[in-house]
Short mmCIF file of C-alpha atoms and ligand atoms in Angstrom, two decimals:
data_model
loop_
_atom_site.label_atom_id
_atom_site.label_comp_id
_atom_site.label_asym_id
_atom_site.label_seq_id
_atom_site.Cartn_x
_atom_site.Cartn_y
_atom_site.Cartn_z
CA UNK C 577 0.29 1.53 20.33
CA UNK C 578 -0.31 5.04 21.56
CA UNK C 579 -2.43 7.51 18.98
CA UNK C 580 -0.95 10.59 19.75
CA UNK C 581 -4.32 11.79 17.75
CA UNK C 582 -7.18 10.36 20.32
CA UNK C 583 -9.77 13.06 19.92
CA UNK C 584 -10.61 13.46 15.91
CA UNK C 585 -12.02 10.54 13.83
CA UNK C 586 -10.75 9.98 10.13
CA UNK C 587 -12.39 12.55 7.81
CA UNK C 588 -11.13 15.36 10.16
CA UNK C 589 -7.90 13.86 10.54
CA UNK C 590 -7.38 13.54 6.40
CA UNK C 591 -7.78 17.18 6.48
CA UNK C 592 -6.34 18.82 9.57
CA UNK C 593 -3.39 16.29 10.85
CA UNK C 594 1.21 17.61 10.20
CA UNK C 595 -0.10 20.97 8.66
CA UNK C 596 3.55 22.68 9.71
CA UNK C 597 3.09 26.51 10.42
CA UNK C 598 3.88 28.52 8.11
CA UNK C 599 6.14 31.32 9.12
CA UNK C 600 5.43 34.01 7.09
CA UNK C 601 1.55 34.34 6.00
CA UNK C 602 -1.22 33.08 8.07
CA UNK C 603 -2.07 30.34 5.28
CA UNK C 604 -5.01 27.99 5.64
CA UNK C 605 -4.07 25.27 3.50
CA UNK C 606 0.10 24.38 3.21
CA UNK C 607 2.25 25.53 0.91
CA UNK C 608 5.36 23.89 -0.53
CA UNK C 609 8.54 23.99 0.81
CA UNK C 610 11.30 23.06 -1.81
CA UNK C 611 14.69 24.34 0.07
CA UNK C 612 16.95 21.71 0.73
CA UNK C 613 18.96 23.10 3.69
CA UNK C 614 18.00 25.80 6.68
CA UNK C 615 19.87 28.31 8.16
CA UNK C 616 21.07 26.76 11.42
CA UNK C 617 20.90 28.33 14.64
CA UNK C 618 24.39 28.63 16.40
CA UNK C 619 24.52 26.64 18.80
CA UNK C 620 23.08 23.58 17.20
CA UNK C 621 25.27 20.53 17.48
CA UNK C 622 25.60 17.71 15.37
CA UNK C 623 23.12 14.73 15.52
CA UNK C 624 20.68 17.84 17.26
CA UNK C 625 18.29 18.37 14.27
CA UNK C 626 15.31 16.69 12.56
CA UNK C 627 17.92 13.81 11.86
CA UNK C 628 18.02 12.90 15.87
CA UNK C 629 16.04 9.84 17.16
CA UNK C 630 14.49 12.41 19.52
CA UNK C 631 13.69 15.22 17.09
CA UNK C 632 10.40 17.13 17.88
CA UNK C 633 8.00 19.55 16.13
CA UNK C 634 10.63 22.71 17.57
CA UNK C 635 13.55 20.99 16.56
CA UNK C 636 15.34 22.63 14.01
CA UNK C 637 15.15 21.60 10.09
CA UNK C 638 18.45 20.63 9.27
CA UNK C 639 18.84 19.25 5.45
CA UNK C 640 16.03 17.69 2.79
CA UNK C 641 16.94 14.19 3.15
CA UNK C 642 16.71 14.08 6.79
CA UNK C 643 13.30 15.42 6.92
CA UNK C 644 11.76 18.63 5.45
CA UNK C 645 8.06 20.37 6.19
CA UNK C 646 5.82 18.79 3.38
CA UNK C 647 7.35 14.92 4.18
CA UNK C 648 6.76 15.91 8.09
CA UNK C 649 3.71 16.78 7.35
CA UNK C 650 2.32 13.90 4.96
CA UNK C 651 4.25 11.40 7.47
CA UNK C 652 1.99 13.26 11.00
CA UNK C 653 -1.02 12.66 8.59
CA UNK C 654 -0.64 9.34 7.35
CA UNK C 655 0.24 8.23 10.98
CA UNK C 656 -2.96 9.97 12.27
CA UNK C 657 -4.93 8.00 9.66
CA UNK C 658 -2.71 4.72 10.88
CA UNK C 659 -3.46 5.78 14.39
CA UNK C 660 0.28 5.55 14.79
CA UNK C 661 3.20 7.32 16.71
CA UNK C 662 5.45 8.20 14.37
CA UNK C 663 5.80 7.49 10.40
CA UNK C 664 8.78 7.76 7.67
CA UNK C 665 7.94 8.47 3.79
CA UNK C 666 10.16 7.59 1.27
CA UNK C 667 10.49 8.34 -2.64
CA UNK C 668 8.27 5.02 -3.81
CA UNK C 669 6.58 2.27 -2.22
CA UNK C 670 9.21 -0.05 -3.06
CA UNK C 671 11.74 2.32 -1.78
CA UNK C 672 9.65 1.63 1.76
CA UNK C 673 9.08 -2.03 1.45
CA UNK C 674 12.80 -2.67 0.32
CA UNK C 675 13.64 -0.09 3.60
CA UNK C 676 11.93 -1.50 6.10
CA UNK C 677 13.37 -4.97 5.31
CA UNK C 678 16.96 -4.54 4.87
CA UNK C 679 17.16 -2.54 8.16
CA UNK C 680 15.06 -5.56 10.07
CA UNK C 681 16.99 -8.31 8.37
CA UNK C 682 21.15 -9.26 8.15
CA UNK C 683 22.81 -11.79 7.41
CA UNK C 684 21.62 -15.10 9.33
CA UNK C 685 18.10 -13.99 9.68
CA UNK C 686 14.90 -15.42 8.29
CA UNK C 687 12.00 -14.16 6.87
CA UNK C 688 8.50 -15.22 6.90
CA UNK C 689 6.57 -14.00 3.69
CA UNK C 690 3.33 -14.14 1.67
CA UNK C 691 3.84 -16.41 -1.35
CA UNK C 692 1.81 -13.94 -3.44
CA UNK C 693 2.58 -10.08 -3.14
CA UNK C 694 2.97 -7.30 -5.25
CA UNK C 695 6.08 -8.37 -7.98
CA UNK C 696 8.45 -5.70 -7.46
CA UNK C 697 8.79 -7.02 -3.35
CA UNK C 698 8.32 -10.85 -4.64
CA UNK C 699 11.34 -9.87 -7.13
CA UNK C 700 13.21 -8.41 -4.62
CA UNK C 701 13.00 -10.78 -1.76
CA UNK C 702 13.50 -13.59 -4.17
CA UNK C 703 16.33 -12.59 -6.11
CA UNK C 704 18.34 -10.27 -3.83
CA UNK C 705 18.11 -11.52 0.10
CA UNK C 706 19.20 -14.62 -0.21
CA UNK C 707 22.37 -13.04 -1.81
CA UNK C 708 22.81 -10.93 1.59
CA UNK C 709 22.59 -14.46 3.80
CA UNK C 710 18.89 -13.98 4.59
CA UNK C 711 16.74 -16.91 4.32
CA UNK C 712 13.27 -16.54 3.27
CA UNK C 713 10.00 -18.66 3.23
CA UNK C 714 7.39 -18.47 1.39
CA UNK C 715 3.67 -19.39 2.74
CA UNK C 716 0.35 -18.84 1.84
CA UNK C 717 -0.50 -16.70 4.43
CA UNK C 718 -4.38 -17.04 4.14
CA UNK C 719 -3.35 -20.36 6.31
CA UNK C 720 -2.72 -20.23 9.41
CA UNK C 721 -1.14 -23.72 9.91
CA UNK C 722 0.85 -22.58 7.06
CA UNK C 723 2.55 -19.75 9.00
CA UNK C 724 3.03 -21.27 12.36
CA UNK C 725 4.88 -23.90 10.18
CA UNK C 726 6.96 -21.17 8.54
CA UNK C 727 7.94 -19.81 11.51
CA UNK C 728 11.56 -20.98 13.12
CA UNK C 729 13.65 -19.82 15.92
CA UNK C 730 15.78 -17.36 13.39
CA UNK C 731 12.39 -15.43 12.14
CA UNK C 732 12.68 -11.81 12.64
CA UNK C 733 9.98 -10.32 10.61
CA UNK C 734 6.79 -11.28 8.62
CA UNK C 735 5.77 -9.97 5.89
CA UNK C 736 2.11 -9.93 4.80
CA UNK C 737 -0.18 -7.85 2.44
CA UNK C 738 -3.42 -7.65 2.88
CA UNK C 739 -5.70 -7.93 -0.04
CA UNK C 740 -2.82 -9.15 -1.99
CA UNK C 741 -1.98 -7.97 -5.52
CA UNK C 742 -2.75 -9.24 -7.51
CA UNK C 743 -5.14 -11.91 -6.44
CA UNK C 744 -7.11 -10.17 -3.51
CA UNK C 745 -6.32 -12.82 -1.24
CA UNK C 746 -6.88 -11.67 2.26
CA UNK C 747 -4.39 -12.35 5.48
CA UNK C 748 -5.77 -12.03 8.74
CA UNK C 749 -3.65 -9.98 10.60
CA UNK C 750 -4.65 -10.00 14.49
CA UNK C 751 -4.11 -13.81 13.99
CA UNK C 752 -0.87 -13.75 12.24
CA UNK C 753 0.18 -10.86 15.18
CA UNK C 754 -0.01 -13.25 17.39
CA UNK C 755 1.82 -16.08 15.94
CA UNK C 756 4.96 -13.53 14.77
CA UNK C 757 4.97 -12.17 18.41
CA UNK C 758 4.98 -15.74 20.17
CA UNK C 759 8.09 -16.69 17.69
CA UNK C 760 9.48 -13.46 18.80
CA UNK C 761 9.04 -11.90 14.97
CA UNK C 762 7.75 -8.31 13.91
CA UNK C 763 5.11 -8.15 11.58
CA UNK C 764 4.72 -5.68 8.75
CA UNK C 765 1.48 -5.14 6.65
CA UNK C 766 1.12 -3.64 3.30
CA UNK C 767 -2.31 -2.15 3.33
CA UNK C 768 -1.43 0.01 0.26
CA UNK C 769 -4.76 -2.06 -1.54
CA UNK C 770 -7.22 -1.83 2.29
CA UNK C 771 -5.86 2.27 2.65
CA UNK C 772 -6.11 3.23 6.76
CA UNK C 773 -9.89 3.91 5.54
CA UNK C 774 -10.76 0.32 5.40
CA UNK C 775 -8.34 -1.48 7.79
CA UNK C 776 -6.27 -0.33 10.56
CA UNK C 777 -3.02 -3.48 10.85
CA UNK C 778 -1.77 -1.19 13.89
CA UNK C 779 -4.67 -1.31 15.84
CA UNK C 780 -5.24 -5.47 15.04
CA UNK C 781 -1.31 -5.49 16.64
CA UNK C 782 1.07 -5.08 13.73
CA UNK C 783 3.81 -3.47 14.39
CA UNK C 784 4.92 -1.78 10.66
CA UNK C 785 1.92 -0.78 8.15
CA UNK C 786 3.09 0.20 5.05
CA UNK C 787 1.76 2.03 2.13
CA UNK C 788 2.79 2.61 -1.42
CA UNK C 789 1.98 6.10 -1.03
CA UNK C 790 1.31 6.09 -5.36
CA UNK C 791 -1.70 4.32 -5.22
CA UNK C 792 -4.91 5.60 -3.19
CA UNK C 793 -3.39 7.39 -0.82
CA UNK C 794 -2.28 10.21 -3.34
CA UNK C 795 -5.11 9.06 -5.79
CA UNK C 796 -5.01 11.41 -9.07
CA UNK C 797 -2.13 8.67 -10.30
CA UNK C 798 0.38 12.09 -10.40
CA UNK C 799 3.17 11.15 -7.63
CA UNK C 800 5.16 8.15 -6.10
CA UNK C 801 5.65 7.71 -2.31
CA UNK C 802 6.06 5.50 -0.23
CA UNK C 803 5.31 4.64 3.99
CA UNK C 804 6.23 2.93 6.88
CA UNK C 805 4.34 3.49 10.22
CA UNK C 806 5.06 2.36 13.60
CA UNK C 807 6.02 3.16 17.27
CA UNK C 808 8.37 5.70 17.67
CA UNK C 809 11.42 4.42 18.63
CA UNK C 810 11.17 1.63 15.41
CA UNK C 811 10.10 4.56 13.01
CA UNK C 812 13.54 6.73 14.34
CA UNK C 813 15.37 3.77 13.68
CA UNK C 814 14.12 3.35 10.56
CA UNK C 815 14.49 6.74 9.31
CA UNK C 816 18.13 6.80 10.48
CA UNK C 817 19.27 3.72 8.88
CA UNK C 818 17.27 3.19 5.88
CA UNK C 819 15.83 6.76 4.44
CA UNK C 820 18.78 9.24 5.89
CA UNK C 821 21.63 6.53 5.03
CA UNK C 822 19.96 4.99 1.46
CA UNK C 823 18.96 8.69 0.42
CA UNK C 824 15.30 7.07 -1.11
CA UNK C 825 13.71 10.09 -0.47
CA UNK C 826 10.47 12.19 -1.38
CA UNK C 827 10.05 15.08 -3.10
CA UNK C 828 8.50 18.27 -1.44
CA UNK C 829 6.46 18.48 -4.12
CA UNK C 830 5.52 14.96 -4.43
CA UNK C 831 5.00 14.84 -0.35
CA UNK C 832 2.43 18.00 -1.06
CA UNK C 833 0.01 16.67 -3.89
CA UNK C 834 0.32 13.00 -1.92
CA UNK C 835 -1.11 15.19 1.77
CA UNK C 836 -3.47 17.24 -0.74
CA UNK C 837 -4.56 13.74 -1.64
CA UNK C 838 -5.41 12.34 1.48
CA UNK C 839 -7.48 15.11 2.56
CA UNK C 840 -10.37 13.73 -0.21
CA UNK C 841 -9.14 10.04 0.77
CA UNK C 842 -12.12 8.99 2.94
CA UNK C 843 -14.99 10.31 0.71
CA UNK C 844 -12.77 8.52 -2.48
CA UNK C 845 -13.29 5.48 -1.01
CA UNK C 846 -16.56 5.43 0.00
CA UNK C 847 -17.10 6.63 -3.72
CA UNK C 848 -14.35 3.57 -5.16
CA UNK C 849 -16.22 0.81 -2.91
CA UNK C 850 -19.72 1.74 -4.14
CA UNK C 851 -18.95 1.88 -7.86
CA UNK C 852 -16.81 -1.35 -7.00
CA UNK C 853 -19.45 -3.31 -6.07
CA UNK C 854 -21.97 -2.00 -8.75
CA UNK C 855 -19.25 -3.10 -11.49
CA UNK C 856 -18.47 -6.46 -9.99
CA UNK C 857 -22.61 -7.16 -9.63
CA UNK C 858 -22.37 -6.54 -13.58
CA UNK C 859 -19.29 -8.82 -13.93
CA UNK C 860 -20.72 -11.62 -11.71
CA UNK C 861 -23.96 -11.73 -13.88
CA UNK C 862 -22.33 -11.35 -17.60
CA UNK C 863 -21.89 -14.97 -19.53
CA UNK C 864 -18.87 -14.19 -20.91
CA UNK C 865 -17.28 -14.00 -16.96
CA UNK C 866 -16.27 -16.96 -15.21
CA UNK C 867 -15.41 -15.87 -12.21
CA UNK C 868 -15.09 -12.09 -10.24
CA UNK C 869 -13.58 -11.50 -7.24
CA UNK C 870 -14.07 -8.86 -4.77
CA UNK C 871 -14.25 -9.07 -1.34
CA UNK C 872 -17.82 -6.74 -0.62
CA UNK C 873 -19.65 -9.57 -3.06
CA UNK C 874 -21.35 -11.85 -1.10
CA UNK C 875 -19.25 -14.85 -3.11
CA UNK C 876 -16.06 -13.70 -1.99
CA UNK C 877 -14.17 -16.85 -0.69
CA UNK C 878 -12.61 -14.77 2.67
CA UNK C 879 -16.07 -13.03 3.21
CA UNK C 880 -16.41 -13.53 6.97
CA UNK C 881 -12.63 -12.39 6.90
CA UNK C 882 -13.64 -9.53 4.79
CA UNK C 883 -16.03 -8.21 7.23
CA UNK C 884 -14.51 -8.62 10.09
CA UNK C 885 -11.23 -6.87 8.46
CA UNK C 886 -12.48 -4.47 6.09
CA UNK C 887 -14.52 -1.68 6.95
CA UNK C 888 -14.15 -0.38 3.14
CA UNK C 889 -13.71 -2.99 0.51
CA UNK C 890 -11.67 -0.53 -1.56
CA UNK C 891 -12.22 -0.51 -5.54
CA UNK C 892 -10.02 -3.77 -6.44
CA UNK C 893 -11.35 -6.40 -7.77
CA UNK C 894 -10.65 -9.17 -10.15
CA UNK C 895 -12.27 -11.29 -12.85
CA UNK C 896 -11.94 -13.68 -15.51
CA UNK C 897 -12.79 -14.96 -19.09
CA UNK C 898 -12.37 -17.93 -20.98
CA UNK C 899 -10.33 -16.26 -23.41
CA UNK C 900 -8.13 -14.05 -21.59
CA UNK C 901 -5.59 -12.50 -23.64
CA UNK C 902 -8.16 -12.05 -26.94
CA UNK C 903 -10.20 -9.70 -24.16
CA UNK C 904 -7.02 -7.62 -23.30
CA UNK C 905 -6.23 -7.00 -26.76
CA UNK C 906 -10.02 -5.45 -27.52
CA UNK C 907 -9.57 -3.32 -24.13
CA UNK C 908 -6.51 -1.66 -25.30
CA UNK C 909 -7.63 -0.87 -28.38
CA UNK C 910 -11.44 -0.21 -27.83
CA UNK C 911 -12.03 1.44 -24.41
CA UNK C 912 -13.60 4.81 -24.17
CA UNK C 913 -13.25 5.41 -20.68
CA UNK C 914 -11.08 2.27 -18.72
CA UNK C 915 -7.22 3.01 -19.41
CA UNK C 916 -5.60 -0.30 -20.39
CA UNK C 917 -2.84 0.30 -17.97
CA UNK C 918 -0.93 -0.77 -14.54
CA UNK C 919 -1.13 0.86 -11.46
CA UNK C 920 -4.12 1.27 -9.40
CA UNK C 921 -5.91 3.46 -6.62
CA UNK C 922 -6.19 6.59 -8.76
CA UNK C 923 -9.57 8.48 -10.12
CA UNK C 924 -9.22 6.58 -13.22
CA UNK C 925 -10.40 3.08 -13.67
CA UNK C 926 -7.38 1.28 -14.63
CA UNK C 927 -7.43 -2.53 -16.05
CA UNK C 928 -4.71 -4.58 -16.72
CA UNK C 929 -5.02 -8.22 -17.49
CA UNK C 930 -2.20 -11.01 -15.58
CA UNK C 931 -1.78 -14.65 -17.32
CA UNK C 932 -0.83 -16.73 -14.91
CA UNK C 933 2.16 -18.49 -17.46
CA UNK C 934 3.70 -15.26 -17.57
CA UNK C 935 3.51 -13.83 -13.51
CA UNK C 936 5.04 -17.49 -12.79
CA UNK C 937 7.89 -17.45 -14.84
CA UNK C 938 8.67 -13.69 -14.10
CA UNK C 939 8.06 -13.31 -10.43
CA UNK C 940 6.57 -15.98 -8.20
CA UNK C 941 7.76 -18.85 -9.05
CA UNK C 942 5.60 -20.81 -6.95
CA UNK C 943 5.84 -24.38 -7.13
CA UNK C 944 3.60 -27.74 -6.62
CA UNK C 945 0.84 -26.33 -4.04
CA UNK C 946 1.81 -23.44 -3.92
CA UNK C 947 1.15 -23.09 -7.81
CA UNK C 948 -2.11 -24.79 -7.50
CA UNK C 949 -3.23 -22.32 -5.23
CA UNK C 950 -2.16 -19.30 -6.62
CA UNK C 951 -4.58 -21.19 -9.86
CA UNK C 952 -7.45 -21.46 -7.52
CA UNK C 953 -7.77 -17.39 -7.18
CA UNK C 954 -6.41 -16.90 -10.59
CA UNK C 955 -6.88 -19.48 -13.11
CA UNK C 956 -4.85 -19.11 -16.30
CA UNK C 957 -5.40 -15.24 -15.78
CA UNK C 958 -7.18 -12.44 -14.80
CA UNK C 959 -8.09 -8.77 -15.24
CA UNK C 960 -6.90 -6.40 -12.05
CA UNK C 961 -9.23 -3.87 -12.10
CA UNK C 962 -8.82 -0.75 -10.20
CA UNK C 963 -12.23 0.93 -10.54
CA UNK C 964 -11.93 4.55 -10.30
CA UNK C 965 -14.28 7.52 -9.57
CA UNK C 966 -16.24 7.97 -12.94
CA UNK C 967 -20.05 6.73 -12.75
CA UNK C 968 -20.48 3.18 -12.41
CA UNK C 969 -23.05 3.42 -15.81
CA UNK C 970 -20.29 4.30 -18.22
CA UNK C 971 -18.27 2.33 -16.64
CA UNK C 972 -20.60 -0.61 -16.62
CA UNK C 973 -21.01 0.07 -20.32
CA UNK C 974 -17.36 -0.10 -21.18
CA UNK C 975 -16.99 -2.95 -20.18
CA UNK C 976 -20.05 -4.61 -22.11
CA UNK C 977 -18.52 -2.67 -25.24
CA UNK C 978 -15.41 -4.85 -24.86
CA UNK C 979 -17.20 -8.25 -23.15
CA UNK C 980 -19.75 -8.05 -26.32
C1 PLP A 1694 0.62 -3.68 -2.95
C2 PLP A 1694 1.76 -2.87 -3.48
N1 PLP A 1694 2.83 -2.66 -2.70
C3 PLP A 1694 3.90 -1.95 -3.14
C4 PLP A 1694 3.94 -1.42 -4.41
C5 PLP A 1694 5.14 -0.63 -4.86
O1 PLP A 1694 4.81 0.73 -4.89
P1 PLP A 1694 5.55 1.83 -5.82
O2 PLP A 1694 5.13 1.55 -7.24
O3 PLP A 1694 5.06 3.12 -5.26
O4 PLP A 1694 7.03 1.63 -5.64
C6 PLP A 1694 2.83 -1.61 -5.26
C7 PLP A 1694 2.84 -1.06 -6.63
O5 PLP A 1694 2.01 -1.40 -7.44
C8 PLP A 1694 1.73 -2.35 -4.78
O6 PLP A 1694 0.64 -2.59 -5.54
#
């Protein structure tokens, strides 16, 4: 794929890449735009503004949900970071995910996906494509035997994430490229837990990356989005069918504090990875833990994956006690700094703990193997741990509070 961004490397592009010009004042960092529709020029025609397959930086803004300044701009950053063509935001990650899918998929069509993703896509693809006359698989996609055998002549897209939530499982995705291509299949990746700071899924021959925009890309935990990024042509298409025709889309405001975001992105996760690591070397050595994963520790099952992958290991990581839900009780009531919470990616250290009983019955489903290998990462539960950007000490000391 082209990077239409060749000569600035990622810091500088966080900071400097969309800003739209602002018309009036000579402003050095971007303002909000909230209008919903422009004044047209006269002799616009219809299907000649930002809602055209063709539509440029000159072309005329037409109408909000087609495309407006502050998502133009987050979508020419995040694609910059992606070293992609073109990008399309929506209104939440699962807004994007949902998106991509039911404009790549119809009726007769198969699709190839991870056995363990994030819930709301493992809901979605379980419960509502099948009803639409798509047929779905489900493989553990850390296997590679496992997808070529997943694969059939009806495949149009797979559908990986890469470290999965919430086990951290890894997918490698230059290998799984190639076997989507040779069965004539797109591949998407949701690097919303890598960020285009640790992992670039364009550049290892994906053709979608996508991003729930809520998590570290907007970081302060204050805004939903959601992104898809691609080639151009796929990304126009996309826009048309799935943002302009399903309406799913961001707010100005949201699409400004999500670019503000990104400008401190790299330096967050240098910051997230270090304290990441420190807490995890506490975990790993406390006798109350019984297992912590995280894939910059040298016990990390997918380490030679991880290093080859990863060029960040991000601040997820996982771990487990012998008495799982007893610990998640004392969090919630005793933590001075962790929030007992969900989500992940923002400045606070988040914790939230996921019994294996519970995630089955609810959302995967897995069966057989597929069960016993979910067990193998996860036991009977564990404790997804976003670590945020406080210092590693009181974090470290939080968690003894609660462990002790
Ligand atoms: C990996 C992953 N993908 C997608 C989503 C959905 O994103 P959103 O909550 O912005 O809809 C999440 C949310 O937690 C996630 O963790």
């Amino acid at each position: 794929m082209k990077d239409p961004h060749p000569h600035h490397q990622l810091a500088t592009r966080a900071i400097h890449a969309g800003k739209v010009k602002d018309q009036n004042f000579a402003t050095s960092s971007p303002g909000i735009q909230p209008s919903v529709t422009y004044l047209l020029p006269p002799d616009l025609g219809f299907g000649q503004g930002k809602d055209s397959g063709d539509a440029t930086n000159e072309t005329p803004w037409i109408y909000q949900r087609w495309d407006s300044p502050n998502a133009h701009q987050l979508e020419t950053r995040v694609a910059a970071l992606e070293g992609a063509e073109a990008a399309v935001s929506f209104g939440s990650g699962m807004a994007a995910a949902t998106g991509l899918m039911l404009h790549k998929l119809s009726a007769g069509d198969h699709l190839l996906i991870a056995d363990t993703c994030y819930v709301g896509v493992a809901e979605f693809v379980r419960k509502k494509l099948p009803a639409l006359g798509i047929d779905v698989t489900l493989v553990d996609t850390s296997d590679l035997n496992a997808v070529v055998a997943g694969m059939t002549p009806r495949t149009k897209l797979v559908w990986i994430e890469t470290p999965t939530n919430p086990t951290l499982r890894l997918a490698d995705i230059a290998a799984i490229a190639e076997i989507a291509h040779a069965g004539g299949a797109m591949l998407a990746v949701d690097s919303t837990f890598a960020t285009p700071v640790g992992t670039r899924p364009l550049h290892l021959g994906a053709d979608f990356v996508m991003h729930s925009l809520t998590k570290y890309l907007c970081g302060h935990g204050d805004a939903m989005g959601g992104i898809i990024a691609g080639r151009q042509a796929d990304i126009a298409a996309l826009r048309e069918d799935s943002l302009i025709h399903s309406g799913a889309v961001i707010s100005p405001f949201n699409a400004w504090l999500i670019s503000r975001g990104i400008e401190t992105l790299p330096i967050r996760m240098a910051q997230h990875a270090r304290n990441a690591l420190a807490v995890a070397t506490f975990l790993e050595q406390h006798p109350k833990v019984t297992r912590v994963i995280y894939p910059g520790l040298a016990s990390f099952p997918q380490r030679e994956l991880a290093q080859r992958q990863m060029s960040n290991m991000s601040g997820m990581l996982t771990f487990a006690v012998s008495d799982g839900p007893a610990l998640a009780h004392r969090m919630a009531q005793r933590f001075k700094v962790f929030h007992y919470a969900v989500s992940l990616g923002h400045s606070r250290s988040l914790v939230v703990y996921v019994p294996t009983a519970g995630i089955q019955q609810g959302s995967f489903q897995h069966q057989g193997a597929a069960l016993a290998g979910y067990r193998q990462w996860a036991g009977e539960g564990i404790f997804r741990t976003s670590i945020g950007l406080e210092d590693a000490d009181d974090l470290i000391a939080d968690l003894a509070q609660v462990l002790d």
